[in-house]
GROMACS .gro file of C-alpha atoms in nm:
model
  167
    1UNK     CA    1  -5.763   0.487   1.733
    2UNK     CA    2  -5.462   0.632   1.916
    3UNK     CA    3  -5.473   0.733   2.278
    4UNK     CA    4  -5.542   1.109   2.269
    5UNK     CA    5  -5.424   1.280   2.587
    6UNK     CA    6  -5.316   1.630   2.666
    7UNK     CA    7  -5.001   1.677   2.869
    8UNK     CA    8  -4.955   1.953   3.122
    9UNK     CA    9  -4.580   1.949   3.172
   10UNK     CA   10  -4.271   1.842   2.978
   11UNK     CA   11  -4.175   1.608   3.262
   12UNK     CA   12  -4.499   1.415   3.227
   13UNK     CA   13  -4.452   1.409   2.850
   14UNK     CA   14  -4.107   1.253   2.884
   15UNK     CA   15  -4.217   1.001   3.145
   16UNK     CA   16  -4.516   0.904   2.930
   17UNK     CA   17  -4.299   0.862   2.621
   18UNK     CA   18  -4.048   0.644   2.806
   19UNK     CA   19  -4.323   0.419   2.938
   20UNK     CA   20  -4.537   0.390   2.625
   21UNK     CA   21  -4.291   0.426   2.335
   22UNK     CA   22  -4.089   0.684   2.151
   23UNK     CA   23  -4.371   0.840   1.946
   24UNK     CA   24  -4.690   0.995   2.071
   25UNK     CA   25  -4.958   1.229   1.950
   26UNK     CA   26  -5.007   1.576   2.095
   27UNK     CA   27  -5.312   1.785   2.011
   28UNK     CA   28  -5.243   2.154   1.988
   29UNK     CA   29  -5.491   2.442   2.028
   30UNK     CA   30  -5.602   2.425   1.665
   31UNK     CA   31  -5.671   2.049   1.701
   32UNK     CA   32  -5.393   1.943   1.464
   33UNK     CA   33  -5.212   1.626   1.563
   34UNK     CA   34  -4.835   1.634   1.538
   35UNK     CA   35  -4.618   1.331   1.593
   36UNK     CA   36  -4.310   1.404   1.799
   37UNK     CA   37  -4.025   1.157   1.850
   38UNK     CA   38  -3.872   1.197   2.195
   39UNK     CA   39  -3.540   1.048   2.287
   40UNK     CA   40  -3.346   1.070   2.610
   41UNK     CA   41  -3.105   1.322   2.460
   42UNK     CA   42  -3.173   1.689   2.394
   43UNK     CA   43  -2.979   1.828   2.101
   44UNK     CA   44  -2.669   1.706   1.923
   45UNK     CA   45  -2.359   1.584   2.098
   46UNK     CA   46  -2.090   1.861   2.112
   47UNK     CA   47  -1.829   1.634   1.956
   48UNK     CA   48  -2.060   1.579   1.659
   49UNK     CA   49  -2.102   1.955   1.615
   50UNK     CA   50  -1.726   2.012   1.637
   51UNK     CA   51  -1.665   1.734   1.385
   52UNK     CA   52  -1.920   1.878   1.144
   53UNK     CA   53  -1.782   2.232   1.175
   54UNK     CA   54  -1.428   2.098   1.137
   55UNK     CA   55  -1.517   1.903   0.823
   56UNK     CA   56  -1.692   2.200   0.663
   57UNK     CA   57  -1.406   2.434   0.760
   58UNK     CA   58  -1.153   2.196   0.607
   59UNK     CA   59  -1.342   2.181   0.278
   60UNK     CA   60  -1.382   2.562   0.265
   61UNK     CA   61  -1.013   2.618   0.347
   62UNK     CA   62  -0.908   2.366   0.081
   63UNK     CA   63  -1.125   2.536  -0.184
   64UNK     CA   64  -0.987   2.880  -0.092
   65UNK     CA   65  -0.630   2.745  -0.105
   66UNK     CA   66  -0.686   2.584  -0.445
   67UNK     CA   67  -0.839   2.901  -0.588
   68UNK     CA   68  -0.550   3.110  -0.456
   69UNK     CA   69  -0.289   2.863  -0.583
   70UNK     CA   70  -0.424   2.792  -0.932
   71UNK     CA   71  -0.626   3.092  -1.049
   72UNK     CA   72  -0.409   3.346  -1.238
   73UNK     CA   73  -0.354   3.689  -1.083
   74UNK     CA   74  -0.544   3.883  -1.353
   75UNK     CA   75  -0.857   3.673  -1.288
   76UNK     CA   76  -0.835   3.741  -0.914
   77UNK     CA   77  -0.793   4.115  -0.988
   78UNK     CA   78  -1.096   4.110  -1.220
   79UNK     CA   79  -1.323   3.980  -0.941
   80UNK     CA   80  -1.190   4.239  -0.695
   81UNK     CA   81  -0.935   4.035  -0.498
   82UNK     CA   82  -0.614   4.234  -0.474
   83UNK     CA   83  -0.460   4.136  -0.139
   84UNK     CA   84  -0.336   3.780  -0.109
   85UNK     CA   85  -0.002   3.615  -0.028
   86UNK     CA   86   0.259   3.548  -0.294
   87UNK     CA   87   0.215   3.234  -0.506
   88UNK     CA   88   0.553   3.122  -0.369
   89UNK     CA   89   0.378   3.024  -0.046
   90UNK     CA   90   0.139   2.793  -0.235
   91UNK     CA   91   0.435   2.557  -0.278
   92UNK     CA   92   0.640   2.658   0.025
   93UNK     CA   93   0.373   2.596   0.295
   94UNK     CA   94   0.292   2.233   0.199
   95UNK     CA   95   0.662   2.163   0.148
   96UNK     CA   96   0.754   2.303   0.489
   97UNK     CA   97   0.469   2.108   0.648
   98UNK     CA   98   0.581   1.778   0.493
   99UNK     CA   99   0.946   1.834   0.582
  100UNK     CA  100   0.842   1.913   0.941
  101UNK     CA  101   0.636   1.594   0.966
  102UNK     CA  102   0.915   1.376   0.821
  103UNK     CA  103   1.166   1.541   1.056
  104UNK     CA  104   0.939   1.472   1.354
  105UNK     CA  105   0.911   1.104   1.259
  106UNK     CA  106   1.288   1.071   1.217
  107UNK     CA  107   1.348   1.251   1.548
  108UNK     CA  108   1.101   1.017   1.723
  109UNK     CA  109   1.269   0.707   1.579
  110UNK     CA  110   1.612   0.840   1.676
  111UNK     CA  111   1.494   0.909   2.032
  112UNK     CA  112   1.367   0.551   2.058
  113UNK     CA  113   1.701   0.415   1.937
  114UNK     CA  114   1.887   0.631   2.187
  115UNK     CA  115   1.670   0.520   2.482
  116UNK     CA  116   1.680   0.147   2.398
  117UNK     CA  117   1.964  -0.054   2.550
  118UNK     CA  118   2.195  -0.234   2.306
  119UNK     CA  119   2.111  -0.596   2.220
  120UNK     CA  120   2.413  -0.723   2.418
  121UNK     CA  121   2.296  -0.555   2.739
  122UNK     CA  122   2.139  -0.766   3.012
  123UNK     CA  123   1.894  -0.480   3.069
  124UNK     CA  124   1.710  -0.597   2.759
  125UNK     CA  125   1.650  -0.933   2.931
  126UNK     CA  126   1.619  -0.847   3.302
  127UNK     CA  127   1.507  -0.527   3.470
  128UNK     CA  128   1.337  -0.415   3.793
  129UNK     CA  129   1.000  -0.546   3.666
  130UNK     CA  130   1.121  -0.898   3.583
  131UNK     CA  131   0.949  -1.181   3.770
  132UNK     CA  132   1.095  -1.525   3.821
  133UNK     CA  133   0.857  -1.816   3.767
  134UNK     CA  134   0.707  -1.965   4.085
  135UNK     CA  135   0.726  -2.343   4.116
  136UNK     CA  136   0.446  -2.524   4.293
  137UNK     CA  137   0.459  -2.857   4.468
  138UNK     CA  138   0.482  -3.121   4.193
  139UNK     CA  139   0.318  -3.376   4.425
  140UNK     CA  140  -0.019  -3.210   4.374
  141UNK     CA  141  -0.246  -3.358   4.113
  142UNK     CA  142  -0.310  -3.169   3.792
  143UNK     CA  143  -0.661  -3.061   3.902
  144UNK     CA  144  -0.549  -2.942   4.247
  145UNK     CA  145  -0.261  -2.731   4.118
  146UNK     CA  146  -0.340  -2.356   4.122
  147UNK     CA  147  -0.301  -2.135   3.816
  148UNK     CA  148   0.055  -2.014   3.797
  149UNK     CA  149   0.099  -1.637   3.828
  150UNK     CA  150   0.241  -1.454   3.529
  151UNK     CA  151   0.618  -1.438   3.508
  152UNK     CA  152   0.899  -1.392   3.259
  153UNK     CA  153   1.018  -1.688   3.057
  154UNK     CA  154   1.389  -1.748   3.092
  155UNK     CA  155   1.616  -1.703   2.790
  156UNK     CA  156   1.731  -2.064   2.824
  157UNK     CA  157   1.371  -2.188   2.790
  158UNK     CA  158   1.310  -1.964   2.490
  159UNK     CA  159   1.629  -2.085   2.320
  160UNK     CA  160   1.537  -2.446   2.392
  161UNK     CA  161   1.188  -2.399   2.243
  162UNK     CA  162   1.307  -2.209   1.937
  163UNK     CA  163   1.632  -2.392   1.854
  164UNK     CA  164   1.590  -2.747   1.993
  165UNK     CA  165   1.576  -2.898   1.643
  166UNK     CA  166   1.921  -2.757   1.564
  167UNK     CA  167   2.098  -2.936   1.851
   0.00000   0.00000   0.00000
């Protein structure tokens, strides 16, 4: 038989549930047992609520848009809807939105091309953050040699590694 205890305060209830398990039995005044699951959190996370409301709002807005765009005007008038935007905007708004998004992407790509140095510039190889490799004493044994700090690999080493078979 389960341990039947009455709790005097919520704090004791939470401490008991953390120590003994997540489910416990509470006897109410009419001697009915109700099982209550207690977790460390109280209520839903606000981001979950905002996500749920956003998802529902998106579905409702999409349904309203589709009804406005595809239902003929006489049908809307017959159910008592007389004030709504022109059907022109059913095509114009999505078109303007897509053109704006494509323009933003093209503008972003163009800005990146403008801010990147040309391939012949030495700034694409060396800049103020470049680090030359540090050479340690070669007399040290392999096990005694410290780990080399990170540094840039020289263009001559890269060319040798990539194109040595063509020489």
